[in-house]
């Protein structure tokens, strides 16, 4: 019997980034398995950990005992534990962080830290504030005490023995149970005999219910029964007393889609293009081969049907499928396409679900009750054990990269999992990332192309309007003459319009028109965003809020006002110039309530509005036949952010939003308004020319030594003391220059584009490299070497391998 468990404990530090051995208490031997969470003693507290191994002997003397297991079945299978180790190695995060990220948030038990006063003598030594607190209660939450004294004081007093500090695991994922009435036998004949043996006949109501059970020999809740027989509760209980039925509690999944009706769909006969694209995918499924496909299909070319039919093949083989979709295109429309085909075999994971709902969906996967999961980034960790295909739609989307620890990209995880399961990965996009397209060109990925739209519908014609000329000709409105004319035309024809405001890297800030002052956050050095509803200025990094100044704090002028165009402002303007138009506005403000995103889209789909106005969240996934005009109000704002991907992002956005027009019978038109009409991103988006864009952008990347020619590593060094940050950053840069190959380039240290966040100064060091075996060891040494400093002085060093945000 294996009596010892190796445990990765939940203490994210370098010293604890390895398994610790514990005895398994007698009563849990044979029960505690690899992949389960356990509570263990660590130092003088109780914390959570993951069992990563079982063994008979340990080299360590005086092992402590596991307190108790937290799970009945392992939450991580062996494959996912391997993925965790892979994540930890590739993103340089601690193992515990890698394991945690793979679990649904409800399972990430939160700790509550408690302080217990040792005795009354200790009470006498406390300052008055605390004395009052502890007078009533000996045990208090750390965070309640921390309000009154400094953290270091608490630590000091705890060391002196006044307090004991304990950690408690709080579990949030509770399962909802529902009461069912079930026949006491699972044999129909026996069920009839039992009734015949009763001394008295059943009442009329009881008889009706009994007949329902005869016809539908399955568990019923009271409300299910009451749909067939009114007031069923009392007679159901009577049948229990007579021994015909029994009560049982089953887990009820809080499936938000369960009570909705899905139009059942069948596989469509594929077009020639689709057939060509799907054949190699089906072959790899058949032959259980690992392969990465890049499906480059223009908007409306029918990529989703290809996904669906590949999944069908996988399900027929008894295997499972993971489909990743960017959070913002995970619309009910999208989900319905999968649920319509595969019904209840589909689980959905997206951020709109409550913690409990996410947990329920995850458990359906764990219990093998579903075969397909459709979800955003983290669905890549779905605990399937027999994966037959992994699909990543809109593979170019940045949201597949996690910005927090562990800083992983879902594409890398998909490929690693496909190697274990010997299955294909399909990356789909109308505008693939440069990285992926370059890999396909080199033959690392297999390129599949679909360059025609369905139903012979043509890609929309795109017209570029130079807004500088509009200004010269005296048009100061946000709509160019061309766009305005076409909007009037569509309103007359009762066709629909989509207006997009490109707000990436752009905000409505407050500026003084006399001296040019822009009001900035005192903590973060970025301009504050104006919120009209509350007439407040807000920092989007740290949450700082202040009222709008009436006069300029710099020059005293009263020409200080909000600048830039928000969706609200466009809506107001539309109300003035096209008062007859019905407008639906979609942005973070109107879609923050649960289900509102969905409702707005449904309304628009049902023709309850003429114009859908929104931020880039409307650029994707919409497929409504009546949209014949798309207007982009400001193509430029995303071109000017300091990021080497800004051209790529602009091209992708313009192409995506153009793809919303004329997807069905009616032809579509697109108007792009811009102050930089000559930019190649804008020009090539006009021609829907991805290949030309790819060639041009590759030249730029080669010149600038950016991906996909070089790999990047971004190191952020943050601290309150600017001098100290700079010193550490400089030391890190020098260290790297000494360690890395001469072909690798170490840039910086430089102040980050956002110099200060939450009162901490930010410096960065950027590494560009092609092949350098010294990279990982050097970075690990940095974490190691600077570790003690971090603890002492509140310094943070974060490392992002292949960063997607350089801010
Ligand atoms: P994409 O995902 O490439 O943008 P979609 O999958 O949304 O394209 O397909 C565009 C439209 O064409 C959808 O309305 C879809 O139902 C339809 N469609 C896809 N494949 C076929 C087919 N083989 N026959 C008929 N219609 C199809
Ligand atoms: Zn001023
Ligand atoms: Zn701020």
Short mmCIF file of C-alpha atoms and ligand atoms in Angstrom, two decimals, residues 521-526 528 538-544 756-759, ligand 3:
data_model
loop_
_atom_site.label_atom_id
_atom_site.label_comp_id
_atom_site.label_asym_id
_atom_site.label_seq_id
_atom_site.Cartn_x
_atom_site.Cartn_y
_atom_site.Cartn_z
CA UNK A 521 -4.62 59.62 -13.44
CA UNK A 522 -2.30 60.71 -10.61
CA UNK A 523 -1.35 57.06 -10.05
CA UNK A 524 -1.05 55.64 -13.54
CA UNK A 525 0.04 58.32 -16.00
CA UNK A 526 -2.73 57.53 -18.45
CA UNK A 528 -8.78 59.38 -17.45
CA UNK A 538 -12.25 57.29 -14.18
CA UNK A 539 -8.93 55.47 -14.47
CA UNK A 540 -9.30 52.11 -16.20
CA UNK A 541 -6.16 50.72 -14.61
CA UNK A 542 -6.52 51.51 -10.94
CA UNK A 543 -10.13 52.64 -10.58
CA UNK A 544 -9.27 56.20 -9.48
CA UNK A 756 2.92 54.02 -13.38
CA UNK A 757 0.07 51.77 -12.30
CA UNK A 758 -1.36 51.87 -8.79
CA UNK A 759 1.53 54.04 -7.66
ZN1 LIG B 3 -4.94 54.92 -12.28
#
